[in-house]
Amino acid sequence: MDERRVERRRAACAHRLEAWADGVVAGLDAQEDVERSLSHALRGDPSLREETAVRRADALRAAALGLGPAGCAVAAGVSPRMLGNWQEQDPAFAAAMTAAAELAERERERAARAEAAVTGLSPAALRVVLKAIREGSVQSAAAALGGWSEQSFLRLRRKSPEVAALLAAARRARAKKADRRGRPRFERGYRLVRVDEGDMGGDAGAKRVNGDGADGGGAPGGPGSTGGTAATSGA
């Protein structure tokens, strides 16, 4: 009887942990969704320039927290190629990314001198890992995006039941996106954004802009740019 009671308690604890992890993974994009809703309430569909500015800010935050270029791209919801294009085309943004990375390096050095926890074990890094797994990455590749080696991440997963539960939840969330399978990783969903004069070159009208697209971060267009709408990829 006691053994059955213990098993029921274990099962109940496992269920609560699973439900908690599912809720965390479901909320990974909550802040972005809130910001998009607030922007829509103020101005309707965001402009391409506004959308790009938000994604660049996400990349800068990730760099300041110690993530590498690939991890910053995941945090921003764009491809590494797009993030590289932004830096090539905008020296100010490139300088900001460099400064953010240098800030993270100084924090690592201070943490090492104080024998504090190493950078890479931050919530921002774990968020990137979970988002990558949810989008189809294998665990070793996702861990590298967050700054972990494969072995160090395996040790973390064994040490923390919460981390193990979150990884399982990210895999379950991936399975729920079955209708998106077979499409390139950065072309799995599009949102309408407003293309104002100067946001994009070319003719007005509806354009699809994804993580590897040609928007180049909202580079100024030519004299013939008249505005319109575009669909930008959802992370």
CSV table of C-alpha atoms in Angstrom, one decimal:
chain,number,residue,atom,x,y,z
A,1,MET,CA,0.0,0.0,0.0
A,2,ASP,CA,2.8,2.4,0.9
A,3,GLU,CA,4.6,1.6,-2.3
A,4,ARG,CA,1.5,2.4,-4.4
A,5,ARG,CA,1.1,5.7,-2.5
A,6,VAL,CA,4.8,6.6,-3.2
A,7,GLU,CA,4.3,5.7,-6.9
A,8,ARG,CA,1.2,7.9,-7.1
A,9,ARG,CA,3.1,10.8,-5.5
A,10,ARG,CA,6.0,10.4,-7.9
A,11,ALA,CA,3.6,10.3,-10.8
A,12,ALA,CA,1.8,13.4,-9.6
A,13,CYS,CA,5.2,15.2,-9.2
A,14,ALA,CA,6.2,14.2,-12.7
A,15,HIS,CA,2.9,15.4,-14.1
A,16,ARG,CA,3.3,18.8,-12.4
A,17,LEU,CA,6.9,19.2,-13.6
A,18,GLU,CA,5.7,18.3,-17.2
A,19,ALA,CA,2.9,20.8,-17.0
A,20,TRP,CA,5.2,23.5,-15.7
A,21,ALA,CA,7.7,22.8,-18.5
A,22,ASP,CA,5.0,22.9,-21.2
A,23,GLY,CA,3.9,26.3,-19.9
A,24,VAL,CA,7.4,27.7,-19.9
A,25,VAL,CA,8.0,26.6,-23.5
A,26,ALA,CA,4.6,27.9,-24.6
A,27,GLY,CA,5.6,31.3,-23.2
A,28,LEU,CA,9.0,31.6,-24.8
A,29,ASP,CA,7.6,34.0,-27.4
A,30,ALA,CA,5.2,35.7,-24.9
A,31,GLN,CA,7.1,39.0,-24.7
A,32,GLU,CA,7.4,39.3,-28.4
A,33,ASP,CA,3.7,38.6,-28.8
A,34,VAL,CA,2.8,41.3,-26.2
A,35,GLU,CA,5.0,43.9,-27.9
A,36,ARG,CA,3.5,43.1,-31.3
A,37,SER,CA,0.0,43.4,-29.9
A,38,LEU,CA,0.8,46.8,-28.3
A,39,SER,CA,2.4,48.0,-31.6
A,40,HIS,CA,-0.7,46.9,-33.5
A,41,ALA,CA,-3.0,48.7,-31.0
A,42,LEU,CA,-1.0,51.9,-31.6
A,43,ARG,CA,-0.3,51.8,-35.4
A,44,GLY,CA,-1.8,48.7,-36.9
A,45,ASP,CA,0.7,46.4,-38.6
A,46,PRO,CA,4.3,47.3,-37.7
A,47,SER,CA,6.5,48.7,-40.5
A,48,LEU,CA,9.4,46.7,-41.8
A,49,ARG,CA,11.8,49.2,-40.3
A,50,GLU,CA,10.1,48.8,-36.8
A,51,GLU,CA,10.2,45.0,-37.1
A,52,THR,CA,13.9,45.0,-38.0
A,53,ALA,CA,14.7,47.4,-35.1
A,54,VAL,CA,13.1,45.0,-32.6
A,55,ARG,CA,15.0,42.0,-34.0
A,56,ARG,CA,18.3,43.9,-33.9
A,57,ALA,CA,17.6,44.9,-30.3
A,58,ASP,CA,17.1,41.2,-29.5
A,59,ALA,CA,20.4,40.3,-31.2
A,60,LEU,CA,22.2,43.1,-29.2
A,61,ARG,CA,20.7,41.8,-25.9
A,62,ALA,CA,21.8,38.3,-26.7
A,63,ALA,CA,25.4,39.5,-27.6
A,64,ALA,CA,25.6,41.4,-24.3
A,65,LEU,CA,24.6,38.3,-22.4
A,66,GLY,CA,27.4,36.3,-24.0
A,67,LEU,CA,25.9,34.5,-26.9
A,68,GLY,CA,27.8,34.0,-30.1
A,69,PRO,CA,26.7,35.1,-33.6
A,70,ALA,CA,24.6,32.0,-34.2
A,71,GLY,CA,22.9,32.2,-30.8
A,72,CYS,CA,22.2,35.9,-31.4
A,73,ALA,CA,20.5,35.1,-34.7
A,74,VAL,CA,18.3,32.5,-33.0
A,75,ALA,CA,17.4,35.1,-30.2
A,76,ALA,CA,16.5,37.6,-32.9
A,77,GLY,CA,14.5,35.1,-34.9
A,78,VAL,CA,16.5,35.5,-38.1
A,79,SER,CA,19.1,33.5,-39.9
A,80,PRO,CA,22.8,34.0,-39.3
A,81,ARG,CA,23.1,35.2,-42.9
A,82,MET,CA,20.5,38.0,-42.3
A,83,LEU,CA,22.3,39.0,-39.1
A,84,GLY,CA,25.6,39.2,-40.9
A,85,ASN,CA,24.0,41.2,-43.7
A,86,TRP,CA,22.7,43.8,-41.2
A,87,GLN,CA,26.1,44.2,-39.8
A,88,GLU,CA,27.7,44.5,-43.2
A,89,GLN,CA,25.2,47.1,-44.4
A,90,ASP,CA,25.0,49.1,-41.1
A,91,PRO,CA,28.4,50.1,-39.5
A,92,ALA,CA,26.6,51.5,-36.5
A,93,PHE,CA,24.8,48.2,-35.8
A,94,ALA,CA,28.0,46.3,-36.4
A,95,ALA,CA,29.8,48.5,-33.8
A,96,ALA,CA,27.0,48.0,-31.3
A,97,MET,CA,27.2,44.2,-31.7
A,98,THR,CA,31.0,44.4,-31.2
A,99,ALA,CA,30.5,46.6,-28.1
A,100,ALA,CA,27.9,44.2,-26.7
A,101,ALA,CA,30.2,41.2,-27.2
A,102,GLU,CA,33.1,43.1,-25.5
A,103,LEU,CA,30.8,43.9,-22.6
A,104,ALA,CA,30.0,40.2,-22.2
A,105,GLU,CA,33.7,39.3,-22.4
A,106,ARG,CA,34.4,41.8,-19.6
A,107,GLU,CA,31.7,40.3,-17.5
A,108,ARG,CA,33.2,36.8,-18.1
A,109,GLU,CA,36.5,38.1,-16.9
A,110,ARG,CA,35.0,39.6,-13.8
A,111,ALA,CA,33.1,36.5,-13.0
A,112,ALA,CA,36.3,34.4,-13.4
A,113,ARG,CA,38.2,36.6,-11.0
A,114,ALA,CA,35.3,36.4,-8.5
A,115,GLU,CA,35.0,32.6,-9.1
A,116,ALA,CA,31.4,33.2,-10.0
A,117,ALA,CA,29.2,31.0,-12.3
A,118,VAL,CA,30.5,30.9,-15.8
A,119,THR,CA,28.7,32.7,-18.6
A,120,GLY,CA,26.6,30.4,-20.7
A,121,LEU,CA,24.4,29.2,-17.8
A,122,SER,CA,22.1,32.2,-18.2
A,123,PRO,CA,18.3,32.2,-18.8
A,124,ALA,CA,18.9,33.9,-22.2
A,125,ALA,CA,21.2,31.0,-23.2
A,126,LEU,CA,18.7,28.4,-22.1
A,127,ARG,CA,15.9,30.2,-24.0
A,128,VAL,CA,18.0,30.0,-27.2
A,129,VAL,CA,18.6,26.3,-26.7
A,130,LEU,CA,14.9,25.6,-26.1
A,131,LYS,CA,13.8,27.7,-29.1
A,132,ALA,CA,16.4,25.9,-31.3
A,133,ILE,CA,15.2,22.4,-30.2
A,134,ARG,CA,11.6,23.5,-30.7
A,135,GLU,CA,12.4,24.4,-34.3
A,136,GLY,CA,14.1,21.1,-35.0
A,137,SER,CA,17.7,21.3,-33.9
A,138,VAL,CA,19.4,18.3,-32.3
A,139,GLN,CA,20.4,18.8,-28.6
A,140,SER,CA,24.2,19.0,-29.3
A,141,ALA,CA,23.8,21.8,-31.9
A,142,ALA,CA,21.2,23.6,-29.8
A,143,ALA,CA,23.5,23.5,-26.7
A,144,ALA,CA,26.4,25.0,-28.8
A,145,LEU,CA,24.2,27.9,-29.6
A,146,GLY,CA,23.8,28.6,-25.9
A,147,GLY,CA,27.5,28.3,-25.3
A,148,TRP,CA,27.6,24.8,-23.8
A,149,SER,CA,29.7,21.9,-24.9
A,150,GLU,CA,27.8,18.7,-25.5
A,151,GLN,CA,29.3,17.1,-22.3
A,152,SER,CA,28.7,20.1,-20.1
A,153,PHE,CA,25.1,20.3,-21.3
A,154,LEU,CA,24.5,16.6,-20.6
A,155,ARG,CA,25.8,17.1,-17.1
A,156,LEU,CA,23.4,20.0,-16.6
A,157,ARG,CA,20.5,18.0,-17.9
A,158,ARG,CA,21.3,15.1,-15.5
A,159,LYS,CA,21.8,17.5,-12.6
A,160,SER,CA,18.6,19.5,-13.1
A,161,PRO,CA,15.2,17.7,-13.5
A,162,GLU,CA,13.8,21.1,-14.5
A,163,VAL,CA,16.1,21.5,-17.5
A,164,ALA,CA,15.4,17.9,-18.5
A,165,ALA,CA,11.7,18.6,-18.4
A,166,LEU,CA,12.1,21.8,-20.4
A,167,LEU,CA,14.0,19.9,-23.1
A,168,ALA,CA,11.3,17.3,-23.3
A,169,ALA,CA,8.6,20.1,-23.5
A,170,ALA,CA,10.5,21.7,-26.4
A,171,ARG,CA,10.5,18.5,-28.3
A,172,ARG,CA,6.8,18.1,-27.7
A,173,ALA,CA,6.2,21.6,-28.9
A,174,ARG,CA,8.1,20.7,-32.1
A,175,ALA,CA,5.8,17.8,-32.7
A,176,LYS,CA,2.8,20.1,-32.5
A,177,LYS,CA,4.1,22.0,-35.5
A,178,ALA,CA,3.6,19.1,-37.9
A,179,ASP,CA,1.8,21.3,-40.4
A,180,ARG,CA,5.0,23.3,-40.8
A,181,ARG,CA,7.3,20.4,-41.5
A,182,GLY,CA,9.1,20.3,-44.8
A,183,ARG,CA,9.5,24.1,-44.9
A,184,PRO,CA,12.9,25.8,-44.5
A,185,ARG,CA,13.6,26.7,-40.9
A,186,PHE,CA,13.4,30.5,-41.4
A,187,GLU,CA,10.4,30.4,-43.7
A,188,ARG,CA,7.9,28.7,-41.3
A,189,GLY,CA,5.4,31.6,-40.9
A,190,TYR,CA,4.9,35.1,-42.0
A,191,ARG,CA,3.4,38.2,-40.5
A,192,LEU,CA,2.2,41.3,-42.3
A,193,VAL,CA,4.4,44.4,-41.8
A,194,ARG,CA,4.0,47.8,-43.3
A,195,VAL,CA,6.6,48.9,-45.9
A,196,ASP,CA,6.9,52.7,-45.8
A,197,GLU,CA,8.7,54.9,-48.3
A,198,GLY,CA,12.4,54.3,-48.0
A,199,ASP,CA,12.0,50.9,-46.2
A,200,MET,CA,12.6,48.8,-49.3
A,201,GLY,CA,13.5,49.4,-52.9
A,202,GLY,CA,11.4,48.2,-55.9
A,203,ASP,CA,7.8,48.3,-56.7
A,204,ALA,CA,5.1,48.8,-54.1
A,205,GLY,CA,2.9,45.9,-53.2
A,206,ALA,CA,3.0,42.7,-51.1
A,207,LYS,CA,6.5,41.2,-50.6
A,208,ARG,CA,7.6,38.2,-48.6
A,209,VAL,CA,10.6,38.8,-46.4
A,210,ASN,CA,12.1,36.0,-44.5
A,211,GLY,CA,15.3,35.4,-42.5
A,212,ASP,CA,17.4,35.0,-45.7
A,213,GLY,CA,15.4,37.6,-47.6
A,214,ALA,CA,16.6,40.7,-49.4
A,215,ASP,CA,15.3,43.4,-47.1
A,216,GLY,CA,18.8,43.9,-45.7
A,217,GLY,CA,17.4,45.4,-42.5
A,218,GLY,CA,15.3,48.0,-44.1
A,219,ALA,CA,17.9,49.6,-46.4
A,220,PRO,CA,16.7,52.8,-48.0
A,221,GLY,CA,15.0,52.3,-51.3
A,222,GLY,CA,15.2,54.2,-54.5
A,223,PRO,CA,13.0,57.1,-55.6
A,224,GLY,CA,10.4,54.7,-56.9
A,225,SER,CA,9.7,53.2,-53.5
A,226,THR,CA,6.1,54.0,-52.6
A,227,GLY,CA,5.2,51.7,-49.7
A,228,GLY,CA,3.0,48.7,-49.3
A,229,THR,CA,2.9,45.6,-47.2
A,230,ALA,CA,5.3,42.7,-46.6
A,231,ALA,CA,5.2,39.4,-44.9
A,232,THR,CA,8.0,38.9,-42.5
A,233,SER,CA,9.0,35.5,-41.0
A,234,GLY,CA,7.7,34.6,-37.5
A,235,ALA,CA,10.4,33.2,-35.2
